[in-house]
Amino acid sequence: MVVTCSGAVPAAWAVGLLLVGGVLLAAFVRRESRAPAPLLPLRILADRVLVGACLTVALAVAGMLGAFLVLTYVLQVVLGFSPLDTGLAFLPLSAALFASAQVVGRVMARVAARVLVVPGLLVAAAGMVLLTRLSAQSTFLTDVLPAELLVGLGIGAVFTPVISLATGRAPRQDAGVTAAVVSTAQQLGASIGVAVLNAVAAVATAAATTSSGRPTVDALVAGYTTAVGAAAGALVAAAVLAALLITTGRPAASSAR
């Protein structure tokens, strides 16, 4: 059975909703700047490292979920995996992520966060680039598994140090709201990332559809690989932002302040 991205929001609606969201965000900032007891004290956002951590986390989540989105489509639509087999096929990615996170957790107290985060994001982006080469003739072992391992190893080096740094450097009275800001960045990255990448896949699939009006497997793969290319771009952007903004030292040293 061929599954398409027909449920994606049309591009015009997506742009309109993003604009509405931007207006509401501006209204929220204006309200918080005048409130005597703001829900989000804007002084917290004056911390460049925190802003960099939030942007990095948001883009990393968007890119990671882009991999899950595309791989789910590819495994079931192109390779013909059942839902159960698809879930099992994600285990190497999860195992690589777990192993990477364990190693990073042991060394992050001795090195600056961006020394781990920037290479991790670039490794994950390299895995995503491998996925852009998928075709209707791809196989799991030769084409999908290597990409999964790279994405897992790279992402595993990102979240623990960057979140630890962001929350550990906050003053005691701002610890709760800082953690909430980082969590919100994760949720925004997830929701916006999935929506945008699914829309990209839908538009690219439509552009590659044959004149018969019915998407072929090749057209679907073209849409999926375009979306994963955008996800790779998000990871590279996250790496650049992390290198420029997360300029402080070790998480342990920051949290000892």
mmCIF file of C-alpha atoms in Angstrom, residues 5-224:
data_model
loop_
_atom_site.group_PDB
_atom_site.id
_atom_site.type_symbol
_atom_site.label_atom_id
_atom_site.label_comp_id
_atom_site.label_asym_id
_atom_site.label_seq_id
_atom_site.Cartn_x
_atom_site.Cartn_y
_atom_site.Cartn_z
ATOM 1 C CA CYS A 5 1.780 12.897 2.810
ATOM 2 C CA SER A 6 -1.682 14.098 1.815
ATOM 3 C CA GLY A 7 -2.461 15.021 5.414
ATOM 4 C CA ALA A 8 0.134 17.767 5.411
ATOM 5 C CA VAL A 9 -1.125 21.308 5.778
ATOM 6 C CA PRO A 10 -1.059 23.156 2.440
ATOM 7 C CA ALA A 11 1.845 25.548 2.088
ATOM 8 C CA ALA A 12 -0.274 28.717 2.201
ATOM 9 C CA TRP A 13 -2.019 27.621 5.383
ATOM 10 C CA ALA A 14 1.303 26.627 6.927
ATOM 11 C CA VAL A 15 2.811 30.041 6.211
ATOM 12 C CA GLY A 16 -0.309 31.774 7.512
ATOM 13 C CA LEU A 17 -0.293 29.803 10.740
ATOM 14 C CA LEU A 18 3.408 30.510 11.247
ATOM 15 C CA LEU A 19 2.718 34.217 10.827
ATOM 16 C CA VAL A 20 -0.101 34.026 13.368
ATOM 17 C CA GLY A 21 2.230 32.233 15.733
ATOM 18 C CA GLY A 22 4.827 34.975 15.278
ATOM 19 C CA VAL A 23 2.266 37.655 16.099
ATOM 20 C CA LEU A 24 1.140 35.795 19.212
ATOM 21 C CA LEU A 25 4.756 35.353 20.290
ATOM 22 C CA ALA A 26 5.372 39.082 19.898
ATOM 23 C CA ALA A 27 2.245 39.817 21.953
ATOM 24 C CA PHE A 28 3.466 37.422 24.654
ATOM 25 C CA VAL A 29 6.867 39.139 24.821
ATOM 26 C CA ARG A 30 5.200 42.547 25.053
ATOM 27 C CA ARG A 31 2.943 41.345 27.849
ATOM 28 C CA GLU A 32 5.812 39.771 29.769
ATOM 29 C CA SER A 33 7.900 42.932 29.467
ATOM 30 C CA ARG A 34 5.178 44.898 31.300
ATOM 31 C CA ALA A 35 3.915 42.352 33.823
ATOM 32 C CA PRO A 36 4.931 42.988 37.471
ATOM 33 C CA ALA A 37 5.434 39.238 38.007
ATOM 34 C CA PRO A 38 6.100 37.778 34.535
ATOM 35 C CA LEU A 39 5.761 34.113 33.779
ATOM 36 C CA LEU A 40 8.998 34.413 31.770
ATOM 37 C CA PRO A 41 11.356 37.119 33.052
ATOM 38 C CA LEU A 42 12.914 38.482 29.880
ATOM 39 C CA ARG A 43 16.258 39.009 31.628
ATOM 40 C CA ILE A 44 16.738 35.257 31.375
ATOM 41 C CA LEU A 45 16.846 35.557 27.593
ATOM 42 C CA ALA A 46 19.715 38.032 27.873
ATOM 43 C CA ASP A 47 21.966 35.034 28.527
ATOM 44 C CA ARG A 48 23.511 34.269 25.144
ATOM 45 C CA VAL A 49 24.508 30.769 26.192
ATOM 46 C CA LEU A 50 20.955 29.913 27.259
ATOM 47 C CA VAL A 51 19.541 31.257 24.003
ATOM 48 C CA GLY A 52 22.132 29.284 22.062
ATOM 49 C CA ALA A 53 21.312 26.137 24.026
ATOM 50 C CA CYS A 54 17.591 26.543 23.358
ATOM 51 C CA LEU A 55 18.077 27.121 19.633
ATOM 52 C CA THR A 56 20.467 24.184 19.441
ATOM 53 C CA VAL A 57 18.053 21.885 21.245
ATOM 54 C CA ALA A 58 15.098 22.990 19.109
ATOM 55 C CA LEU A 59 16.917 22.430 15.812
ATOM 56 C CA ALA A 60 18.434 19.148 16.997
ATOM 57 C CA VAL A 61 15.015 17.807 17.974
ATOM 58 C CA ALA A 62 13.581 18.936 14.637
ATOM 59 C CA GLY A 63 16.366 17.167 12.751
ATOM 60 C CA MET A 64 16.136 14.003 14.828
ATOM 61 C CA LEU A 65 12.393 13.723 14.417
ATOM 62 C CA GLY A 66 12.914 14.373 10.728
ATOM 63 C CA ALA A 67 14.968 11.185 10.642
ATOM 64 C CA PHE A 68 12.228 9.264 12.443
ATOM 65 C CA LEU A 69 9.583 10.683 10.105
ATOM 66 C CA VAL A 70 11.448 9.846 6.906
ATOM 67 C CA LEU A 71 12.658 6.460 8.087
ATOM 68 C CA THR A 72 9.142 5.443 9.080
ATOM 69 C CA TYR A 73 7.894 6.286 5.600
ATOM 70 C CA VAL A 74 10.843 4.628 3.858
ATOM 71 C CA LEU A 75 10.765 1.443 5.899
ATOM 72 C CA GLN A 76 7.043 0.881 5.466
ATOM 73 C CA VAL A 77 6.376 2.350 2.025
ATOM 74 C CA VAL A 78 9.587 1.596 0.145
ATOM 75 C CA LEU A 79 10.982 -1.453 1.913
ATOM 76 C CA GLY A 80 7.600 -2.934 2.818
ATOM 77 C CA PHE A 81 8.263 -3.383 6.541
ATOM 78 C CA SER A 82 5.348 -4.046 8.859
ATOM 79 C CA PRO A 83 4.768 -1.619 11.750
ATOM 80 C CA LEU A 84 6.394 -4.117 14.129
ATOM 81 C CA ASP A 85 9.403 -4.603 11.864
ATOM 82 C CA THR A 86 9.702 -0.844 11.514
ATOM 83 C CA GLY A 87 9.831 -0.434 15.274
ATOM 84 C CA LEU A 88 12.505 -3.115 15.521
ATOM 85 C CA ALA A 89 14.470 -1.437 12.721
ATOM 86 C CA PHE A 90 14.809 1.659 14.899
ATOM 87 C CA LEU A 91 16.590 -0.300 17.631
ATOM 88 C CA PRO A 92 20.113 0.223 16.180
ATOM 89 C CA LEU A 93 19.537 3.990 16.201
ATOM 90 C CA SER A 94 18.322 3.870 19.804
ATOM 91 C CA ALA A 95 21.242 1.648 20.836
ATOM 92 C CA ALA A 96 23.763 3.977 19.205
ATOM 93 C CA LEU A 97 22.151 6.984 20.881
ATOM 94 C CA PHE A 98 22.216 5.257 24.274
ATOM 95 C CA ALA A 99 25.858 4.212 23.925
ATOM 96 C CA SER A 100 26.914 7.688 22.809
ATOM 97 C CA ALA A 101 25.039 9.351 25.667
ATOM 98 C CA GLN A 102 26.712 7.042 28.189
ATOM 99 C CA VAL A 103 30.189 7.932 26.942
ATOM 100 C CA VAL A 104 29.396 11.642 26.775
ATOM 101 C CA GLY A 105 27.963 11.571 30.289
ATOM 102 C CA ARG A 106 31.315 10.325 31.568
ATOM 103 C CA VAL A 107 33.467 12.935 29.827
ATOM 104 C CA MET A 108 31.337 16.071 29.690
ATOM 105 C CA ALA A 109 32.554 17.291 33.089
ATOM 106 C CA ARG A 110 36.084 17.499 31.690
ATOM 107 C CA VAL A 111 35.472 19.328 28.403
ATOM 108 C CA ALA A 112 33.505 22.346 27.196
ATOM 109 C CA ALA A 113 29.979 21.539 26.047
ATOM 110 C CA ARG A 114 30.452 22.671 22.461
ATOM 111 C CA VAL A 115 33.439 20.336 22.062
ATOM 112 C CA LEU A 116 30.904 17.514 22.299
ATOM 113 C CA VAL A 117 27.804 19.166 20.880
ATOM 114 C CA VAL A 118 29.171 20.591 17.619
ATOM 115 C CA PRO A 119 30.838 17.359 16.394
ATOM 116 C CA GLY A 120 27.794 15.381 17.529
ATOM 117 C CA LEU A 121 25.483 17.516 15.435
ATOM 118 C CA LEU A 122 27.761 17.250 12.404
ATOM 119 C CA VAL A 123 27.967 13.455 12.735
ATOM 120 C CA ALA A 124 24.173 13.279 12.935
ATOM 121 C CA ALA A 125 23.922 15.563 9.888
ATOM 122 C CA ALA A 126 26.264 13.220 8.002
ATOM 123 C CA GLY A 127 23.902 10.361 8.779
ATOM 124 C CA MET A 128 21.010 12.391 7.434
ATOM 125 C CA VAL A 129 22.958 13.139 4.261
ATOM 126 C CA LEU A 130 23.323 9.390 3.735
ATOM 127 C CA LEU A 131 19.544 9.130 3.861
ATOM 128 C CA THR A 132 19.232 11.657 1.027
ATOM 129 C CA ARG A 133 20.767 9.003 -1.237
ATOM 130 C CA LEU A 134 17.933 6.537 -0.695
ATOM 131 C CA SER A 135 16.127 5.163 -3.720
ATOM 132 C CA ALA A 136 13.349 2.708 -4.411
ATOM 133 C CA GLN A 137 16.033 0.005 -4.660
ATOM 134 C CA SER A 138 17.636 0.730 -1.284
ATOM 135 C CA THR A 139 18.065 -1.963 1.346
ATOM 136 C CA PHE A 140 18.076 -1.720 5.134
ATOM 137 C CA LEU A 141 21.534 -3.137 5.812
ATOM 138 C CA THR A 142 23.459 -1.166 3.194
ATOM 139 C CA ASP A 143 21.535 2.100 2.984
ATOM 140 C CA VAL A 144 19.527 2.650 6.172
ATOM 141 C CA LEU A 145 21.529 1.034 8.977
ATOM 142 C CA PRO A 146 24.739 3.097 8.510
ATOM 143 C CA ALA A 147 22.702 6.296 8.562
ATOM 144 C CA GLU A 148 20.851 5.201 11.698
ATOM 145 C CA LEU A 149 24.112 4.534 13.513
ATOM 146 C CA LEU A 150 25.556 7.927 12.596
ATOM 147 C CA VAL A 151 22.403 9.770 13.623
ATOM 148 C CA GLY A 152 22.239 7.899 16.919
ATOM 149 C CA LEU A 153 25.904 8.417 17.768
ATOM 150 C CA GLY A 154 25.710 12.100 16.899
ATOM 151 C CA ILE A 155 22.472 12.968 18.682
ATOM 152 C CA GLY A 156 23.603 11.052 21.765
ATOM 153 C CA ALA A 157 26.400 13.592 22.181
ATOM 154 C CA VAL A 158 24.089 16.599 22.079
ATOM 155 C CA PHE A 159 21.254 16.689 24.573
ATOM 156 C CA THR A 160 22.917 15.791 27.865
ATOM 157 C CA PRO A 161 25.720 18.401 27.758
ATOM 158 C CA VAL A 162 23.679 21.204 26.254
ATOM 159 C CA ILE A 163 20.716 20.814 28.608
ATOM 160 C CA SER A 164 23.006 20.355 31.609
ATOM 161 C CA LEU A 165 24.856 23.532 30.699
ATOM 162 C CA ALA A 166 21.697 25.561 30.125
ATOM 163 C CA THR A 167 20.042 24.592 33.404
ATOM 164 C CA GLY A 168 23.186 24.376 35.514
ATOM 165 C CA ARG A 169 24.266 27.968 34.911
ATOM 166 C CA ALA A 170 20.941 29.494 36.027
ATOM 167 C CA PRO A 171 20.739 31.284 39.395
ATOM 168 C CA ARG A 172 18.828 29.364 42.050
ATOM 169 C CA GLN A 173 15.746 31.587 41.816
ATOM 170 C CA ASP A 174 15.567 31.100 38.039
ATOM 171 C CA ALA A 175 16.259 27.357 37.918
ATOM 172 C CA GLY A 176 12.633 26.348 37.416
ATOM 173 C CA VAL A 177 11.799 28.839 34.692
ATOM 174 C CA THR A 178 15.098 28.122 32.907
ATOM 175 C CA ALA A 179 14.319 24.417 32.795
ATOM 176 C CA ALA A 180 10.853 25.278 31.488
ATOM 177 C CA VAL A 181 12.340 27.439 28.730
ATOM 178 C CA VAL A 182 14.622 24.606 27.596
ATOM 179 C CA SER A 183 11.723 22.142 27.690
ATOM 180 C CA THR A 184 9.587 24.547 25.652
ATOM 181 C CA ALA A 185 12.362 24.824 23.079
ATOM 182 C CA GLN A 186 12.343 21.038 22.755
ATOM 183 C CA GLN A 187 8.575 20.942 22.281
ATOM 184 C CA LEU A 188 8.626 23.752 19.723
ATOM 185 C CA GLY A 189 11.409 22.066 17.798
ATOM 186 C CA ALA A 190 9.431 18.829 17.742
ATOM 187 C CA SER A 191 6.100 20.293 16.669
ATOM 188 C CA ILE A 192 7.394 22.811 14.142
ATOM 189 C CA GLY A 193 10.030 20.430 12.813
ATOM 190 C CA VAL A 194 7.614 17.600 12.109
ATOM 191 C CA ALA A 195 5.074 19.952 10.524
ATOM 192 C CA VAL A 196 7.612 21.703 8.296
ATOM 193 C CA LEU A 197 9.443 18.543 7.219
ATOM 194 C CA ASN A 198 6.198 16.731 6.466
ATOM 195 C CA ALA A 199 5.096 19.715 4.374
ATOM 196 C CA VAL A 200 8.442 19.710 2.555
ATOM 197 C CA ALA A 201 8.039 16.006 1.809
ATOM 198 C CA ALA A 202 4.507 16.562 0.512
ATOM 199 C CA VAL A 203 5.502 19.446 -1.770
ATOM 200 C CA ALA A 204 8.537 17.570 -3.118
ATOM 201 C CA THR A 205 6.446 14.456 -3.730
ATOM 202 C CA ALA A 206 3.840 16.485 -5.600
ATOM 203 C CA ALA A 207 6.559 18.045 -7.758
ATOM 204 C CA ALA A 208 7.968 14.613 -8.607
ATOM 205 C CA THR A 209 4.609 12.989 -9.280
ATOM 206 C CA THR A 210 4.087 11.674 -12.775
ATOM 207 C CA SER A 211 1.542 13.143 -15.159
ATOM 208 C CA SER A 212 -0.905 10.386 -14.242
ATOM 209 C CA GLY A 213 -1.560 12.235 -11.012
ATOM 210 C CA ARG A 214 -0.735 9.222 -8.855
ATOM 211 C CA PRO A 215 2.508 9.324 -6.875
ATOM 212 C CA THR A 216 4.970 6.554 -7.755
ATOM 213 C CA VAL A 217 7.402 5.048 -5.274
ATOM 214 C CA ASP A 218 10.180 7.066 -6.913
ATOM 215 C CA ALA A 219 8.208 10.277 -6.399
ATOM 216 C CA LEU A 220 7.563 9.405 -2.761
ATOM 217 C CA VAL A 221 11.241 8.678 -2.183
ATOM 218 C CA ALA A 222 12.102 12.010 -3.783
ATOM 219 C CA GLY A 223 9.824 13.717 -1.294
ATOM 220 C CA TYR A 224 11.256 11.815 1.653
#
